[in-house]
mmCIF file of N, CA and C in Angstrom:
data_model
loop_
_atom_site.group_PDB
_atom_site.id
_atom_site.type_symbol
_atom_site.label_atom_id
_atom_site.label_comp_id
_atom_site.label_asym_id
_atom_site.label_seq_id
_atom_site.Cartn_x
_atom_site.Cartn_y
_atom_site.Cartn_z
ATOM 1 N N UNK A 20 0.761 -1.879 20.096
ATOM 2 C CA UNK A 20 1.418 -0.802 19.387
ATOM 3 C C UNK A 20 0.666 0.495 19.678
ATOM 4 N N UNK A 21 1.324 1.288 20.095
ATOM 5 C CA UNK A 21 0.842 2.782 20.381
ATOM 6 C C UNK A 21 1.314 3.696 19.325
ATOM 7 N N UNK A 22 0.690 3.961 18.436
ATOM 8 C CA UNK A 22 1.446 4.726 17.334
ATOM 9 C C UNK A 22 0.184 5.732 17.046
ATOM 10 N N UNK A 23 0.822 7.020 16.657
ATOM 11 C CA UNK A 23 -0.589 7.960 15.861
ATOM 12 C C UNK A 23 -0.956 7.833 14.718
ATOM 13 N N UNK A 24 0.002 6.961 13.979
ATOM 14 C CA UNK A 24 0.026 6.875 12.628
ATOM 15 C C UNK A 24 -0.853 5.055 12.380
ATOM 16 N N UNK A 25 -1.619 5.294 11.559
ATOM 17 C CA UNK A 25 -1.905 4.012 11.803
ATOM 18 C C UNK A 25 -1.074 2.731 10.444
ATOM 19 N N UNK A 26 -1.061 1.747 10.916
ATOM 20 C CA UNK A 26 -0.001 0.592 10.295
ATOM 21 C C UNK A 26 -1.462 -0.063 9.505
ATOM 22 N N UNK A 27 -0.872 -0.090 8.099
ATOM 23 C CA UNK A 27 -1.471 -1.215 7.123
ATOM 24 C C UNK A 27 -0.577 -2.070 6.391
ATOM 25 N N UNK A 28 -1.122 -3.095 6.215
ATOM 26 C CA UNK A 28 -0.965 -4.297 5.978
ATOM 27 C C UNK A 28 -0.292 -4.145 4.464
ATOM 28 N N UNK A 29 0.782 -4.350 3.888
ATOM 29 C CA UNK A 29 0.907 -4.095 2.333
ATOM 30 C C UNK A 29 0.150 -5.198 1.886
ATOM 31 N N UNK A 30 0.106 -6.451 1.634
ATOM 32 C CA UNK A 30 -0.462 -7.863 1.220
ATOM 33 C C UNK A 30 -2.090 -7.422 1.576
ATOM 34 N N UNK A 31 -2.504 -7.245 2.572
ATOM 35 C CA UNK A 31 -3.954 -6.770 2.721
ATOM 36 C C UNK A 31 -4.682 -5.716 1.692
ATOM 37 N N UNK A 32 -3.392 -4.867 1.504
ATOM 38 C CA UNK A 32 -4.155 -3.537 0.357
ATOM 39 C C UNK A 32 -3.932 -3.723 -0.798
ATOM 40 N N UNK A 33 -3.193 -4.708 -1.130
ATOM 41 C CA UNK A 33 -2.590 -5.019 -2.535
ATOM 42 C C UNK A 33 -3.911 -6.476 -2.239
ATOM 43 N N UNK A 34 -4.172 -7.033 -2.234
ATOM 44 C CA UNK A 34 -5.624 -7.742 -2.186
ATOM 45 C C UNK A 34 -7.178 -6.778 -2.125
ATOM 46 N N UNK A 35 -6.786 -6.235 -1.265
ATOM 47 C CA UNK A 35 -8.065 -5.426 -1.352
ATOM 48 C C UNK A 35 -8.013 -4.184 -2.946
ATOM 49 N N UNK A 36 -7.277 -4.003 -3.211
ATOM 50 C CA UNK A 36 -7.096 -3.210 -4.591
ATOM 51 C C UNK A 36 -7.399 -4.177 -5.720
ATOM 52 N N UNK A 37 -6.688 -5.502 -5.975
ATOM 53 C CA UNK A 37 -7.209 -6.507 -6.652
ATOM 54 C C UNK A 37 -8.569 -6.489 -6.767
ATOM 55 N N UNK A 38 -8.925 -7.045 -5.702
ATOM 56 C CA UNK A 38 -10.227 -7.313 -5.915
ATOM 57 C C UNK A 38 -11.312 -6.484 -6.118
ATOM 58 N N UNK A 39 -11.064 -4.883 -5.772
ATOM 59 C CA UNK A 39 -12.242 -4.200 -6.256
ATOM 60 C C UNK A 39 -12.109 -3.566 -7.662
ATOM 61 N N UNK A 40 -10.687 -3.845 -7.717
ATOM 62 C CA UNK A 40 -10.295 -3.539 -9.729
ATOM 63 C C UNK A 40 -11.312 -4.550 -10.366
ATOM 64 N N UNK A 41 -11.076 -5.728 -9.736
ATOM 65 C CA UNK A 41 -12.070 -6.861 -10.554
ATOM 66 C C UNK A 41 -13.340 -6.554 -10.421
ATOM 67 N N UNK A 42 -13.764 -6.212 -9.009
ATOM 68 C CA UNK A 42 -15.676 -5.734 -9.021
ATOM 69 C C UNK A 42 -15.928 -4.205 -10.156
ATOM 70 N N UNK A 43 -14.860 -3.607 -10.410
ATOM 71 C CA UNK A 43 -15.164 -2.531 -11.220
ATOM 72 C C UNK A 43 -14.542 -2.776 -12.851
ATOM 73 N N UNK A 44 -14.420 -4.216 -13.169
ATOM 74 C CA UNK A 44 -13.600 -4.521 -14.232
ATOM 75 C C UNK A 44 -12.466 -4.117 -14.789
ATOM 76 N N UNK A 45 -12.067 -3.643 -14.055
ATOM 77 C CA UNK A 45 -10.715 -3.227 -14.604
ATOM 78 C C UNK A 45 -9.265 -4.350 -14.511
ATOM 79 N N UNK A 46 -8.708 -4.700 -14.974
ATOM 80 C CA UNK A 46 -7.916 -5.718 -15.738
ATOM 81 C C UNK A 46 -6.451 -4.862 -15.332
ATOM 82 N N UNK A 47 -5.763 -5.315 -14.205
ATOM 83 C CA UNK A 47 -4.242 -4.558 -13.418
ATOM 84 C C UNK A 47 -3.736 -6.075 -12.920
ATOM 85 N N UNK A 48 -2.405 -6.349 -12.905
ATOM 86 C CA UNK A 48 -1.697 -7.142 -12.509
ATOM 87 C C UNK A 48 -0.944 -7.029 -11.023
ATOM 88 N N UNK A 49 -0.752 -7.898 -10.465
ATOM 89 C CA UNK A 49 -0.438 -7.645 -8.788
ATOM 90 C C UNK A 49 1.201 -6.680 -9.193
ATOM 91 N N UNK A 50 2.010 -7.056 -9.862
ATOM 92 C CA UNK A 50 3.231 -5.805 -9.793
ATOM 93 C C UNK A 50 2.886 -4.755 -10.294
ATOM 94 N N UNK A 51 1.923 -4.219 -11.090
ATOM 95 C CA UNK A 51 1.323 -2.737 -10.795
ATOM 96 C C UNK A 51 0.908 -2.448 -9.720
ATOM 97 N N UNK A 52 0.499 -3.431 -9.026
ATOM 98 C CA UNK A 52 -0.088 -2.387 -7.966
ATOM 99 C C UNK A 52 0.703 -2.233 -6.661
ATOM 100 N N UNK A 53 1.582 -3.370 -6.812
ATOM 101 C CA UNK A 53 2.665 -3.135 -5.941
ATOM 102 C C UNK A 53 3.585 -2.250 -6.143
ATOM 103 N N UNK A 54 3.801 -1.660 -7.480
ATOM 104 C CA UNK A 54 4.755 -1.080 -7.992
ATOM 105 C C UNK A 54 3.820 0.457 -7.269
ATOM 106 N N UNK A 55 2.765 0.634 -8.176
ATOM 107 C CA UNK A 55 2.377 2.022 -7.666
ATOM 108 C C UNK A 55 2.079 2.226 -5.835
ATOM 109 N N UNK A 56 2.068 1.163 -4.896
ATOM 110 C CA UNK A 56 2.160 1.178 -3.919
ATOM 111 C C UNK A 56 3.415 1.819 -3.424
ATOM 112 N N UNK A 57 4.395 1.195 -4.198
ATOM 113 C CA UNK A 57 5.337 1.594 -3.681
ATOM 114 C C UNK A 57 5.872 2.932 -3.742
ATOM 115 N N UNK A 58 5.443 3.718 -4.895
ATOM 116 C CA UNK A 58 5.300 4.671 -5.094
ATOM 117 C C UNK A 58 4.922 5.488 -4.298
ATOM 118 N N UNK A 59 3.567 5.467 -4.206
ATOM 119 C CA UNK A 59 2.739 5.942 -3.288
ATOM 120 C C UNK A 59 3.079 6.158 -2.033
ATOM 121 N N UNK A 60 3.949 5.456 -1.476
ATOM 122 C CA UNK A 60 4.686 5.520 0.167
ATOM 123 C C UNK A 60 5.687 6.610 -0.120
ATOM 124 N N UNK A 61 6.420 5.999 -0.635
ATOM 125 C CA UNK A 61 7.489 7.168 -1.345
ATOM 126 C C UNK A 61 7.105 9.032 -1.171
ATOM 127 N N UNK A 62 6.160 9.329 -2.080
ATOM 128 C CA UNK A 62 5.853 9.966 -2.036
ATOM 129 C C UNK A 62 5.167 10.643 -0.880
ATOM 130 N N UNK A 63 4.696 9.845 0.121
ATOM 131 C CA UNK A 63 4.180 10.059 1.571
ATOM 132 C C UNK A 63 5.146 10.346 2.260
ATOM 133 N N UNK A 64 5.989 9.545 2.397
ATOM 134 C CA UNK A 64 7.432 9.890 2.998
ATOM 135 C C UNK A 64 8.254 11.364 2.940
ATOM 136 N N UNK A 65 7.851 11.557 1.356
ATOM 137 C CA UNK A 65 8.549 12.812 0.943
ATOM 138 C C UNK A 65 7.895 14.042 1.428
ATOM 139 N N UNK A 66 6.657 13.749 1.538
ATOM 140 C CA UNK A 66 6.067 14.840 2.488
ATOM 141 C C UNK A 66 5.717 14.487 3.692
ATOM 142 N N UNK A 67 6.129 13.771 4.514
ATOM 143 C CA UNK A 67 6.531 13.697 5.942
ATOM 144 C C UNK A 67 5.351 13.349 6.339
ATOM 145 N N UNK A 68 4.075 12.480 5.721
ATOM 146 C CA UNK A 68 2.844 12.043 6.228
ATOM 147 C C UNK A 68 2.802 10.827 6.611
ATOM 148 N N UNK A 69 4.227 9.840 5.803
ATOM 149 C CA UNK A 69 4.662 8.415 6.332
ATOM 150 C C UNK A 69 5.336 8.020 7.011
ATOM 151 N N UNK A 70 5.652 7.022 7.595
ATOM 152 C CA UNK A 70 7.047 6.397 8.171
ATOM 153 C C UNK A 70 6.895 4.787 7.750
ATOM 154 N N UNK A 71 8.080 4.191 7.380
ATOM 155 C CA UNK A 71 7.533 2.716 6.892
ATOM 156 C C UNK A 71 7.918 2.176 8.008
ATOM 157 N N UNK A 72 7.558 0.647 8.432
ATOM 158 C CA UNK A 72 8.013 0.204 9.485
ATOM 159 C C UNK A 72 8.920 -1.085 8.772
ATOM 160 N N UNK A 73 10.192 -1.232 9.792
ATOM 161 C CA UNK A 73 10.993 -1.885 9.201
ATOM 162 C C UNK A 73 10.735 -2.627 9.889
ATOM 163 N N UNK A 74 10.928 -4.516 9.371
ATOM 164 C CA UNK A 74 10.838 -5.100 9.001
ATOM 165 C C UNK A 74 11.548 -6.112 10.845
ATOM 166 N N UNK A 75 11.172 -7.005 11.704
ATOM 167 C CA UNK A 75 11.779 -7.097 12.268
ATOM 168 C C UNK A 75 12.522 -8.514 12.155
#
């Protein structure tokens, strides 16, 4: 893949967010954080810093 934008993993960052909520105790459920993920793209999108990749 030749892209400028670089591709992350959703399942990778939604694990890696888990788990450092837990090293910093904080107590979040996996559909929050998927939920605010999703968000979060959204909002990237809306200012033209994202592109999602669909799905093949």
């Amino acid at each position: 893949m030749n892209n400028d934008k670089p591709f992350i993993e959703f399942e990778e960052e939604v694990d890696f967010i888990l788990t450092e909520c837990k090293k910093e105790g904080v107590s979040i459920d996996r559909d929050t954080v998927e939920l605010i993920l999703d968000l979060d793209l959204k909002f990237l999108e809306l200012k033209g810093i994202a592109t999602p990749l669909e799905d093949e």
